[in-house]
Every structure is written in C-alpha cells, then in structure tokens.
Amino acid sequence: MLDIRFIRDNPDAVKLAARRKNFPDVDIDRLLRLDADIRLAKQQLQEIATRKNAAGKQISKLTGPEKQQAVQKLSAFKDQEKEFKEQLDELTPAYDELMLLVPQIPADDVPDGKDDTENVEIRSWGQLPQFDFEPKDHVSLGESLDIIDILRGVKLAGSRSYFLKGDAALLELAVLRFALDHMVEKGFVPMIPPILMRDEAMVGTAWFPGGEEQAYQMERDQLNLAGTAEVPLTAYHSQEILNEADLPLRYVAWSPCYRREAGTYGKDTHGLYRIHQFQKIEQVIFCRSDEQESIAHHQAILANSESVVQALGLPYRVVNVCAGDLGRGQVQKFDIECWMPSRGQGGAYGETHSASRFYEFQARRLNIRYRGEDKKTHFCHTLNNTVIASPRILIPLLECNQNADGSITIPEVLRSYMNNRERIEPRN
C-alpha cells in the first residue's frame, strides 16, 4: 500500500493512477476525509488522556465539594474518551478497506492503454520458424504422439484440465528443472513453498482485495490456493526486520499454481494456454528502499528469464505493459511473449512471463522492513518474475520444434534431462 502521508500530499497523482489503471473503486476524497476524522479523534483522545491524568492527580489532594466536582469532571472525561474510541472503531475499518484499494503509481515510462492489446513492444529476439509442411498445433501434436490427453482431463476435472503423459510429462519436468538449475547457478536460494495461503498473505501481496474470483478458496479451512509462488515467497519475511547487509535476498521457487480463470469464458479455451493448474519456477527479490536499485534488479530478473527462453531457442518479444493492464501494486511490468505458430491467424506472440516491481507496496502490507546503516528501519522493495511456467511454455516448445514426420526436436539444453535424446518421436 502507499504511505498515507504521500496520499495526503499527492491526491491528484493518486487519482490519476487509479484512472490510468482502471480502478474505479478507489475514492481518494473519502479516504482523506476518513483520515482527517481519524487524526482528529486520536488528537482528542490524546488531549483527554492528558486531562484525565492531571485530574486524577488532583483528586487525591482535594476534599469535600471540590473533590466531588473533580470526580464528576473525571467521569465526563471518561465518557468523552469512550465516545471518541467508538468513533475510531467505526472509522478505522472503512479507512483500512479504502487504503487496500489505493493503487501504486505507475512509472513515468509506463504507456497509457486500456488492456494488453495496447502494451508496447520494446524488443524481439530470434527468427520465427518457417515450415515447408503444414504445421500442427500443440494439441494435434500431443495427441498424435500420445503425450497430451485433454479429453480425459476434462472428463475428470472439467474444462481447462489436461493430462501430460509420457514424453510431455518428461519435457515439462526437464524445462522446469533446467530453469531452476539456471537460477541456482545465479545465486538464488531454491525453495519449495506451501501453496495453501491464509488471507493475510493474499492481502499482503495485493492479490486480495480484487483477485478473490480468481482464487480457489477453501472456506472450511480459511485458506486459499495461490496462483503463483510470488505469494509465499514474498510473504516469507512478513512481520520481520531484516539486516541491510543481507540484502538483496534472492529466492527461486518451484510450485504448483491454481487459478479459476473467472471472467475468461470463451477465451483461449483451446489447448494448454489458459488452464486451472500449472507449475511454475518463480523468482523473487527483496532489496533496499532505493528506486534506482529496484530498477536495476527489475532489468536483471527480466534478463534472467530472457536467457532461459534464449537457451530454449524460442523466438520472443518483450513488451512494456500499459497502465490499464497493470495490477494494483505494480509500478511497472514487462512481459515476455513467446511465438506460438498456432495462435491467431498464422501465428502470434503469447504471454509466458511477467516481471514486476512494487517498490514498498507489498512490504508495507506485509510489514517487511530492514535496519539500515543509519540504525533506522525502512520498508524493503520487492520484485518478482516468472522464470518458466508450464504447460504454457510447452506450446512454443512443441510447435516451433516440430518436424515433417510429426516428431519434436528437443532443445539441446534439455537433452541431458531426457536421457540425452534428441527427439520425441511417434510411436510405431
């Protein structure tokens, strides 16, 4: 969340951010009125406490009518105190609710736009595949190779479900393990986190409020299935004070992920692009409260993921995500979109990675601080990015590497994870 002092000093900038990010549920004027009323009530309580203390000290020195008057005066102070406490009890929940809705202000170079169709390409890499035969999409390839079974997945679990079997299962494990090893070599600490999260972790990472419809919620246990390891990794140090000398902290997690995909009826229903359950390698960084340092880490985590995609030989582009496609807490986000030959008419890029920086937004919600050399505590900055997510990454891996005989060439960097095989071939 934003610092209320910043909101007081910059209400127009915060209102503009809410409009640019398409968050009409934010009422900054009401928030500031509540803030003023709360501050006034607290001030009144402080003044009453001072008067109560003074009156209490005087009572023991008084006798007769003067003492009786002093007792009555003290009783009146207590009634006033109760009144202002009740006022705070009424104002504070509404204030807290509104504060959670206030969006982070986008960076200056975030483009305007209403949704992902208006994201701006920054650069591209790789040559788009050219086929001298009629290429198949990943579903047809998977079915012909008997490595993807969507029909039985739907039979057992409903729409957007699937089985990976045989070489597709091995390929997913190979790409996940390659991505994890790649990050460990860069000094990231590997983690396998819990994925059932309490509301506090979901709110702290800014998935709630606003993302409840996308989460599978276990009401009986008051837990939520997280849609990304960003949630447990970022909440890992909640309510802690870290040492500046230990920063930056770099973590990488392998986890299952779950998303309801509410509101996407009829969108990307074919194949493995938009499904309910997937696996992901996620990177998270905690760093000092320094904007230039955060920007440098943002470029670094983006480069980490680009190097993985380049090692896989997949053509891709990087886009600067527009304001209307940013989440509530993101300062800026860069997406990597890999080329998928079957997407759209004749192929198109599809989002496979998202790299985000938040500054203090998540750390304030989670109360993650560090003690600096100045002996003062400061809120950390947080960042995260997908390293790889599967099975979506299998779409370009299968489609871009298909051969005329229906086989799939395995990228060289994955072969050691697949018994040094060069191809996934049709069964005889």
CSV table of C-alpha atoms in Angstrom, one decimal:
chain,number,residue,atom,x,y,z
A,1,MET,CA,0.0,0.0,0.0
A,2,LEU,CA,1.0,3.6,-0.3
A,3,ASP,CA,2.1,5.8,2.6
A,4,ILE,CA,-0.9,7.8,3.7
A,5,ARG,CA,1.4,10.9,4.0
A,6,PHE,CA,2.2,10.5,0.3
A,7,ILE,CA,-1.5,10.3,-0.5
A,8,ARG,CA,-2.2,13.5,1.6
A,9,ASP,CA,0.5,15.4,-0.3
A,10,ASN,CA,-0.3,14.0,-3.7
A,11,PRO,CA,-4.0,13.3,-4.0
A,12,ASP,CA,-4.2,14.3,-7.7
A,13,ALA,CA,-1.4,12.0,-8.7
A,14,VAL,CA,-3.0,9.0,-6.9
A,15,LYS,CA,-6.4,9.8,-8.5
A,16,LEU,CA,-4.7,9.8,-11.9
A,17,ALA,CA,-3.0,6.5,-11.2
A,18,ALA,CA,-6.4,5.0,-10.3
A,19,ARG,CA,-7.9,6.2,-13.6
A,20,ARG,CA,-4.9,5.0,-15.7
A,21,LYS,CA,-5.0,1.6,-14.0
A,22,ASN,CA,-8.8,1.3,-14.4
A,23,PHE,CA,-9.6,1.1,-10.7
A,24,PRO,CA,-12.9,3.0,-10.3
A,25,ASP,CA,-13.4,1.5,-6.8
A,26,VAL,CA,-11.0,4.0,-5.3
A,27,ASP,CA,-12.4,7.1,-3.6
A,28,ILE,CA,-9.5,9.2,-2.6
A,29,ASP,CA,-11.6,12.1,-1.4
A,30,ARG,CA,-13.5,9.8,1.0
A,31,LEU,CA,-10.2,8.3,2.2
A,32,LEU,CA,-8.8,11.7,3.0
A,33,ARG,CA,-11.9,12.7,4.9
A,34,LEU,CA,-11.7,9.5,6.9
A,35,ASP,CA,-8.0,10.1,7.5
A,36,ALA,CA,-8.7,13.6,8.8
A,37,ASP,CA,-11.5,12.4,11.1
A,38,ILE,CA,-9.3,9.6,12.5
A,39,ARG,CA,-6.5,12.0,13.2
A,40,LEU,CA,-8.8,14.5,14.9
A,41,ALA,CA,-10.3,11.7,17.0
A,42,LYS,CA,-6.8,10.5,18.0
A,43,GLN,CA,-5.8,14.1,18.9
A,44,GLN,CA,-8.9,14.5,21.0
A,45,LEU,CA,-8.1,11.2,22.8
A,46,GLN,CA,-4.6,12.3,23.5
A,47,GLU,CA,-5.9,15.6,24.9
A,48,ILE,CA,-8.4,13.8,27.1
A,49,ALA,CA,-5.8,11.4,28.3
A,50,THR,CA,-3.6,14.3,29.4
A,51,ARG,CA,-6.6,16.0,31.2
A,52,LYS,CA,-7.5,12.7,32.8
A,53,ASN,CA,-4.0,12.2,34.2
A,54,ALA,CA,-4.0,15.7,35.6
A,55,ALA,CA,-7.4,15.4,37.1
A,56,GLY,CA,-6.5,12.0,38.7
A,57,LYS,CA,-3.5,13.5,40.4
A,58,GLN,CA,-5.6,16.4,41.8
A,59,ILE,CA,-8.3,14.2,43.3
A,60,SER,CA,-6.1,12.8,46.0
A,61,LYS,CA,-5.3,16.3,47.2
A,62,LEU,CA,-8.9,17.6,47.3
A,63,THR,CA,-11.7,17.2,49.9
A,64,GLY,CA,-15.4,17.9,50.2
A,65,PRO,CA,-17.2,19.6,47.3
A,66,GLU,CA,-14.1,20.3,45.3
A,67,LYS,CA,-13.2,16.6,45.3
A,68,GLN,CA,-16.7,15.7,44.2
A,69,GLN,CA,-16.5,18.2,41.3
A,70,ALA,CA,-13.2,16.7,40.3
A,71,VAL,CA,-14.6,13.2,40.3
A,72,GLN,CA,-17.5,14.3,38.1
A,73,LYS,CA,-15.1,16.0,35.8
A,74,LEU,CA,-13.0,12.8,35.5
A,75,SER,CA,-16.2,10.8,34.8
A,76,ALA,CA,-17.0,13.3,32.0
A,77,PHE,CA,-13.6,12.8,30.5
A,78,LYS,CA,-14.1,9.0,30.5
A,79,ASP,CA,-17.5,9.4,28.7
A,80,GLN,CA,-15.8,11.6,26.1
A,81,GLU,CA,-13.0,9.0,25.8
A,82,LYS,CA,-15.5,6.3,25.2
A,83,GLU,CA,-17.2,8.4,22.6
A,84,PHE,CA,-14.0,9.0,20.6
A,85,LYS,CA,-13.0,5.4,20.8
A,86,GLU,CA,-16.3,4.3,19.4
A,87,GLN,CA,-15.8,6.8,16.7
A,88,LEU,CA,-12.4,5.4,15.9
A,89,ASP,CA,-13.9,1.8,15.9
A,90,GLU,CA,-16.4,3.0,13.3
A,91,LEU,CA,-14.0,4.9,11.1
A,92,THR,CA,-11.0,2.6,11.1
A,93,PRO,CA,-12.4,-0.4,9.2
A,94,ALA,CA,-13.7,1.9,6.4
A,95,TYR,CA,-10.3,3.6,6.2
A,96,ASP,CA,-8.4,0.3,6.2
A,97,GLU,CA,-10.7,-1.0,3.4
A,98,LEU,CA,-10.1,2.0,1.2
A,99,MET,CA,-6.3,2.0,1.8
A,100,LEU,CA,-6.1,-1.5,0.4
A,101,LEU,CA,-7.8,-0.3,-2.8
A,102,VAL,CA,-5.4,2.6,-3.4
A,103,PRO,CA,-3.1,1.6,-6.4
A,104,GLN,CA,0.6,2.1,-6.8
A,105,ILE,CA,1.5,5.0,-9.1
A,106,PRO,CA,2.9,3.7,-12.4
A,107,ALA,CA,6.5,4.6,-13.5
A,108,ASP,CA,6.8,7.6,-15.8
A,109,ASP,CA,7.7,5.4,-18.8
A,110,VAL,CA,4.6,3.1,-18.4
A,111,PRO,CA,2.5,3.7,-21.6
A,112,ASP,CA,-1.2,4.6,-21.4
A,113,GLY,CA,-3.6,1.9,-22.5
A,114,LYS,CA,-6.8,0.1,-21.5
A,115,ASP,CA,-5.6,-3.6,-21.7
A,116,ASP,CA,-3.0,-6.0,-23.0
A,117,THR,CA,-3.8,-5.1,-26.7
A,118,GLU,CA,-2.1,-1.7,-26.0
A,119,ASN,CA,1.1,-3.0,-24.5
A,120,VAL,CA,4.2,-1.6,-26.2
A,121,GLU,CA,6.9,-3.8,-27.8
A,122,ILE,CA,10.4,-3.0,-26.6
A,123,ARG,CA,12.5,-5.6,-28.5
A,124,SER,CA,12.3,-9.0,-30.0
A,125,TRP,CA,14.7,-12.0,-30.3
A,126,GLY,CA,15.0,-15.0,-32.6
A,127,GLN,CA,13.9,-16.0,-36.0
A,128,LEU,CA,10.3,-17.1,-36.5
A,129,PRO,CA,10.1,-20.7,-37.6
A,130,GLN,CA,9.4,-21.4,-41.3
A,131,PHE,CA,7.9,-24.7,-42.2
A,132,ASP,CA,7.9,-26.5,-45.6
A,133,PHE,CA,5.0,-28.6,-44.5
A,134,GLU,CA,1.6,-27.9,-42.9
A,135,PRO,CA,2.4,-27.4,-39.2
A,136,LYS,CA,0.2,-28.8,-36.4
A,137,ASP,CA,-0.9,-27.1,-33.2
A,138,HIS,CA,0.3,-28.4,-29.9
A,139,VAL,CA,-2.9,-30.3,-29.2
A,140,SER,CA,-2.7,-32.2,-32.5
A,141,LEU,CA,1.0,-32.8,-32.0
A,142,GLY,CA,0.4,-34.1,-28.5
A,143,GLU,CA,-2.5,-36.3,-29.5
A,144,SER,CA,-0.6,-37.8,-32.4
A,145,LEU,CA,2.4,-38.5,-30.2
A,146,ASP,CA,0.1,-39.7,-27.4
A,147,ILE,CA,1.7,-37.3,-24.9
A,148,ILE,CA,-1.2,-34.9,-24.2
A,149,ASP,CA,-4.7,-36.1,-23.2
A,150,ILE,CA,-7.2,-33.2,-22.8
A,151,LEU,CA,-10.4,-35.3,-23.2
A,152,ARG,CA,-9.7,-37.4,-20.1
A,153,GLY,CA,-8.6,-34.4,-18.1
A,154,VAL,CA,-11.9,-32.7,-18.9
A,155,LYS,CA,-13.7,-35.9,-18.0
A,156,LEU,CA,-12.2,-36.0,-14.6
A,157,ALA,CA,-11.8,-32.3,-13.7
A,158,GLY,CA,-13.9,-30.2,-16.1
A,159,SER,CA,-12.9,-27.6,-18.6
A,160,ARG,CA,-9.3,-26.3,-18.9
A,161,SER,CA,-8.0,-29.6,-17.5
A,162,TYR,CA,-5.5,-32.0,-19.1
A,163,PHE,CA,-3.1,-34.9,-18.7
A,164,LEU,CA,0.6,-34.7,-19.7
A,165,LYS,CA,1.8,-38.2,-20.2
A,166,GLY,CA,5.0,-39.9,-21.4
A,167,ASP,CA,7.4,-37.6,-23.1
A,168,ALA,CA,5.3,-34.5,-22.4
A,169,ALA,CA,5.5,-35.1,-18.7
A,170,LEU,CA,9.2,-35.6,-19.0
A,171,LEU,CA,9.6,-32.5,-21.1
A,172,GLU,CA,7.7,-30.4,-18.5
A,173,LEU,CA,10.0,-31.7,-15.8
A,174,ALA,CA,13.0,-31.1,-17.9
A,175,VAL,CA,12.2,-27.5,-18.7
A,176,LEU,CA,11.3,-26.8,-15.0
A,177,ARG,CA,14.5,-28.4,-13.8
A,178,PHE,CA,16.6,-26.5,-16.3
A,179,ALA,CA,15.1,-23.2,-15.3
A,180,LEU,CA,15.6,-24.0,-11.6
A,181,ASP,CA,19.2,-25.0,-12.1
A,182,HIS,CA,19.8,-21.9,-14.2
A,183,MET,CA,18.6,-19.7,-11.3
A,184,VAL,CA,20.5,-21.6,-8.6
A,185,GLU,CA,23.7,-21.0,-10.6
A,186,LYS,CA,22.9,-17.3,-10.4
A,187,GLY,CA,22.9,-17.4,-6.6
A,188,PHE,CA,19.2,-17.7,-6.0
A,189,VAL,CA,18.1,-19.8,-3.0
A,190,PRO,CA,15.8,-22.6,-4.1
A,191,MET,CA,12.5,-23.1,-2.3
A,192,ILE,CA,9.6,-25.4,-2.4
A,193,PRO,CA,6.9,-23.4,-0.6
A,194,PRO,CA,3.4,-24.1,0.7
A,195,ILE,CA,0.8,-23.0,-1.7
A,196,LEU,CA,-2.2,-23.0,0.6
A,197,MET,CA,-2.2,-19.5,1.9
A,198,ARG,CA,-4.1,-17.6,4.6
A,199,ASP,CA,-5.9,-14.4,3.7
A,200,GLU,CA,-3.1,-12.3,5.3
A,201,ALA,CA,-0.6,-13.5,2.7
A,202,MET,CA,-3.0,-12.9,-0.2
A,203,VAL,CA,-3.8,-9.4,1.0
A,204,GLY,CA,-0.2,-8.7,1.8
A,205,THR,CA,0.9,-9.5,-1.8
A,206,ALA,CA,-2.0,-7.4,-3.2
A,207,TRP,CA,-3.8,-10.4,-4.7
A,208,PHE,CA,-6.7,-9.5,-2.3
A,209,PRO,CA,-8.9,-7.5,-2.5
A,210,GLY,CA,-9.7,-7.7,-6.1
A,211,GLY,CA,-8.5,-11.2,-7.0
A,212,GLU,CA,-10.8,-13.3,-4.9
A,213,GLU,CA,-12.7,-14.5,-8.0
A,214,GLN,CA,-9.5,-15.9,-9.5
A,215,ALA,CA,-8.5,-17.8,-6.4
A,216,TYR,CA,-9.7,-21.3,-5.3
A,217,GLN,CA,-10.8,-20.6,-1.7
A,218,MET,CA,-11.0,-23.3,0.9
A,219,GLU,CA,-13.7,-21.7,3.1
A,220,ARG,CA,-13.8,-24.5,5.6
A,221,ASP,CA,-10.1,-24.2,6.4
A,222,GLN,CA,-9.9,-20.4,5.7
A,223,LEU,CA,-7.1,-21.0,3.2
A,224,ASN,CA,-6.6,-20.1,-0.5
A,225,LEU,CA,-4.7,-21.9,-3.3
A,226,ALA,CA,-2.2,-19.4,-4.5
A,227,GLY,CA,-2.0,-18.6,-8.2
A,228,THR,CA,1.8,-18.1,-8.0
A,229,ALA,CA,4.7,-18.8,-5.7
A,230,GLU,CA,5.1,-15.0,-5.5
A,231,VAL,CA,2.6,-15.1,-2.6
A,232,PRO,CA,4.5,-17.5,-0.2
A,233,LEU,CA,7.9,-16.2,-1.3
A,234,THR,CA,7.1,-12.5,-0.8
A,235,ALA,CA,5.2,-13.2,2.5
A,236,TYR,CA,8.1,-15.4,3.7
A,237,HIS,CA,9.6,-12.5,5.7
A,238,SER,CA,6.3,-10.9,6.8
A,239,GLN,CA,6.5,-9.1,10.1
A,240,GLU,CA,10.3,-9.3,10.1
A,241,ILE,CA,13.1,-6.7,10.3
A,242,LEU,CA,16.0,-7.8,8.1
A,243,ASN,CA,19.6,-6.6,8.1
A,244,GLU,CA,20.6,-4.2,5.4
A,245,ALA,CA,23.9,-6.2,5.0
A,246,ASP,CA,21.9,-9.3,4.0
A,247,LEU,CA,20.1,-7.5,1.1
A,248,PRO,CA,19.4,-8.2,-1.6
A,249,LEU,CA,17.7,-11.6,-0.8
A,250,ARG,CA,17.1,-13.7,-3.9
A,251,TYR,CA,14.7,-16.7,-3.9
A,252,VAL,CA,13.5,-19.0,-6.6
A,253,ALA,CA,10.6,-21.4,-6.0
A,254,TRP,CA,9.2,-24.4,-7.8
A,255,SER,CA,5.5,-24.8,-7.1
A,256,PRO,CA,2.1,-25.8,-8.4
A,257,CYS,CA,-0.2,-22.9,-9.2
A,258,TYR,CA,-4.0,-22.7,-9.3
A,259,ARG,CA,-6.3,-20.1,-11.0
A,260,ARG,CA,-10.0,-20.2,-11.6
A,261,GLU,CA,-9.7,-18.0,-14.7
A,262,ALA,CA,-13.0,-16.4,-13.8
A,263,GLY,CA,-14.2,-13.9,-16.4
A,264,THR,CA,-12.4,-15.7,-19.3
A,265,TYR,CA,-15.3,-17.8,-20.6
A,266,GLY,CA,-14.7,-18.5,-24.3
A,267,LYS,CA,-11.2,-17.0,-24.2
A,268,ASP,CA,-8.1,-19.2,-25.1
A,269,THR,CA,-10.1,-22.3,-24.5
A,270,HIS,CA,-8.2,-24.5,-26.9
A,271,GLY,CA,-5.3,-26.5,-25.5
A,272,LEU,CA,-2.9,-25.6,-22.8
A,273,TYR,CA,-2.8,-21.8,-22.9
A,274,ARG,CA,-5.3,-20.9,-20.2
A,275,ILE,CA,-5.7,-23.7,-17.7
A,276,HIS,CA,-6.6,-24.0,-14.0
A,277,GLN,CA,-3.5,-25.9,-12.7
A,278,PHE,CA,0.1,-25.4,-13.8
A,279,GLN,CA,3.7,-25.5,-12.5
A,280,LYS,CA,6.0,-22.5,-12.3
A,281,ILE,CA,9.5,-21.5,-11.4
A,282,GLU,CA,9.3,-18.0,-9.8
A,283,GLN,CA,12.0,-15.6,-8.8
A,284,VAL,CA,11.5,-13.0,-6.0
A,285,ILE,CA,13.9,-10.3,-4.8
A,286,PHE,CA,14.0,-8.2,-1.6
A,287,CYS,CA,16.2,-5.2,-1.8
A,288,ARG,CA,16.8,-1.8,-0.2
A,289,SER,CA,14.4,1.1,-0.4
A,290,ASP,CA,16.1,2.6,-3.4
A,291,GLU,CA,14.3,3.2,-6.7
A,292,GLN,CA,17.4,3.0,-8.9
A,293,GLU,CA,18.4,-0.2,-7.2
A,294,SER,CA,14.9,-1.6,-7.8
A,295,ILE,CA,15.0,-0.7,-11.5
A,296,ALA,CA,18.4,-2.4,-11.8
A,297,HIS,CA,17.0,-5.6,-10.2
A,298,HIS,CA,14.0,-5.4,-12.5
A,299,GLN,CA,16.2,-5.4,-15.5
A,300,ALA,CA,18.2,-8.3,-14.0
A,301,ILE,CA,15.2,-10.6,-13.3
A,302,LEU,CA,13.9,-9.9,-16.8
A,303,ALA,CA,17.3,-10.8,-18.2
A,304,ASN,CA,17.3,-14.0,-16.2
A,305,SER,CA,14.1,-15.1,-17.9
A,306,GLU,CA,15.2,-14.0,-21.3
A,307,SER,CA,18.4,-16.1,-21.0
A,308,VAL,CA,16.2,-19.1,-20.2
A,309,VAL,CA,14.0,-18.5,-23.3
A,310,GLN,CA,17.0,-17.9,-25.5
A,311,ALA,CA,18.7,-21.1,-24.3
A,312,LEU,CA,15.5,-22.9,-25.3
A,313,GLY,CA,15.8,-21.3,-28.7
A,314,LEU,CA,12.3,-19.8,-28.7
A,315,PRO,CA,11.5,-16.6,-30.6
A,316,TYR,CA,10.0,-14.0,-28.3
A,317,ARG,CA,9.4,-10.3,-27.7
A,318,VAL,CA,9.4,-8.1,-24.6
A,319,VAL,CA,6.6,-5.6,-24.0
A,320,ASN,CA,6.2,-2.7,-21.7
A,321,VAL,CA,2.8,-3.4,-20.1
A,322,CYS,CA,0.4,-0.4,-20.3
A,323,ALA,CA,-1.2,1.2,-17.2
A,324,GLY,CA,-4.6,-0.4,-17.8
A,325,ASP,CA,-3.0,-3.9,-17.8
A,326,LEU,CA,-1.1,-3.3,-14.5
A,327,GLY,CA,-2.1,-4.8,-11.2
A,328,ARG,CA,-2.9,-2.6,-8.2
A,329,GLY,CA,0.5,-2.8,-6.7
A,330,GLN,CA,2.8,-2.8,-9.7
A,331,VAL,CA,5.0,0.2,-10.5
A,332,GLN,CA,5.9,-1.4,-13.8
A,333,LYS,CA,5.7,-4.8,-15.6
A,334,PHE,CA,7.5,-6.3,-18.5
A,335,ASP,CA,6.0,-9.3,-20.2
A,336,ILE,CA,7.9,-11.8,-22.3
A,337,GLU,CA,5.7,-13.2,-25.1
A,338,CYS,CA,6.9,-16.3,-27.0
A,339,TRP,CA,6.0,-17.0,-30.6
A,340,MET,CA,3.2,-19.7,-30.9
A,341,PRO,CA,2.7,-20.8,-34.5
A,342,SER,CA,-0.9,-21.9,-34.0
A,343,ARG,CA,-2.0,-18.7,-32.2
A,344,GLY,CA,-4.2,-16.3,-34.1
A,345,GLN,CA,-4.2,-16.4,-37.9
A,346,GLY,CA,-0.8,-17.7,-38.9
A,347,GLY,CA,0.9,-17.4,-35.5
A,348,ALA,CA,1.2,-14.8,-32.8
A,349,TYR,CA,3.0,-14.0,-29.6
A,350,GLY,CA,1.6,-15.3,-26.4
A,351,GLU,CA,2.5,-14.1,-22.9
A,352,THR,CA,4.7,-16.6,-21.0
A,353,HIS,CA,6.5,-14.4,-18.3
A,354,SER,CA,5.7,-11.3,-16.3
A,355,ALA,CA,8.4,-9.3,-14.5
A,356,SER,CA,7.1,-6.8,-11.9
A,357,ARG,CA,8.4,-4.3,-9.4
A,358,PHE,CA,6.4,-2.9,-6.5
A,359,TYR,CA,8.7,-0.6,-4.5
A,360,GLU,CA,7.4,-0.6,-0.9
A,361,PHE,CA,3.8,-1.5,-1.8
A,362,GLN,CA,3.9,-5.2,-0.8
A,363,ALA,CA,6.4,-4.7,2.0
A,364,ARG,CA,4.1,-2.1,3.7
A,365,ARG,CA,1.2,-4.5,3.7
A,366,LEU,CA,3.4,-7.4,5.0
A,367,ASN,CA,5.4,-5.2,7.3
A,368,ILE,CA,8.8,-6.3,5.9
A,369,ARG,CA,11.5,-3.9,6.9
A,370,TYR,CA,15.3,-3.8,7.2
A,371,ARG,CA,17.5,-1.9,9.6
A,372,GLY,CA,19.8,0.4,7.7
A,373,GLU,CA,23.3,1.7,8.5
A,374,ASP,CA,21.5,4.8,9.9
A,375,LYS,CA,20.0,2.5,12.6
A,376,LYS,CA,16.5,3.3,11.3
A,377,THR,CA,14.1,0.8,9.9
A,378,HIS,CA,12.9,1.1,6.2
A,379,PHE,CA,10.4,-0.9,4.2
A,380,CYS,CA,12.0,-3.3,1.6
A,381,HIS,CA,11.4,-3.1,-2.1
A,382,THR,CA,10.0,-6.3,-3.7
A,383,LEU,CA,10.2,-7.7,-7.2
A,384,ASN,CA,9.2,-10.9,-8.9
A,385,ASN,CA,9.3,-12.6,-12.3
A,386,THR,CA,8.4,-15.9,-13.9
A,387,VAL,CA,11.4,-18.0,-14.8
A,388,ILE,CA,9.3,-20.6,-16.6
A,389,ALA,CA,5.7,-21.7,-16.4
A,390,SER,CA,4.4,-25.0,-17.8
A,391,PRO,CA,2.5,-26.3,-19.6
A,392,ARG,CA,2.1,-22.9,-21.4
A,393,ILE,CA,5.7,-23.0,-22.4
A,394,LEU,CA,5.2,-26.4,-24.0
A,395,ILE,CA,3.1,-24.7,-26.7
A,396,PRO,CA,6.0,-22.9,-28.3
A,397,LEU,CA,8.4,-25.7,-27.4
A,398,LEU,CA,6.3,-28.3,-29.3
A,399,GLU,CA,5.0,-26.1,-32.1
A,400,CYS,CA,8.3,-24.4,-33.0
A,401,ASN,CA,10.3,-27.6,-32.9
A,402,GLN,CA,8.0,-29.9,-34.9
A,403,ASN,CA,9.2,-31.8,-37.9
A,404,ALA,CA,7.5,-33.0,-41.0
A,405,ASP,CA,7.3,-36.6,-39.7
A,406,GLY,CA,5.4,-35.5,-36.6
A,407,SER,CA,8.4,-35.7,-34.3
A,408,ILE,CA,9.6,-32.9,-32.0
A,409,THR,CA,13.2,-31.8,-31.8
A,410,ILE,CA,14.2,-31.5,-28.1
A,411,PRO,CA,16.2,-28.3,-27.4
A,412,GLU,CA,19.8,-29.1,-26.7
A,413,VAL,CA,19.8,-27.7,-23.2
A,414,LEU,CA,17.0,-30.1,-22.2
A,415,ARG,CA,18.5,-33.3,-23.6
A,416,SER,CA,20.6,-34.1,-20.5
A,417,TYR,CA,17.3,-34.1,-18.6
A,418,MET,CA,15.7,-36.5,-21.1
A,419,ASN,CA,18.3,-39.3,-21.3
A,420,ASN,CA,20.3,-37.4,-24.0
A,421,ARG,CA,17.5,-38.0,-26.5
A,422,GLU,CA,17.3,-35.6,-29.5
A,423,ARG,CA,13.7,-36.1,-30.5
A,424,ILE,CA,10.3,-37.1,-29.2
A,425,GLU,CA,9.1,-39.4,-31.9
A,426,PRO,CA,5.8,-41.0,-32.9
A,427,ARG,CA,5.2,-44.5,-31.6
A,428,ASN,CA,5.3,-47.3,-34.1
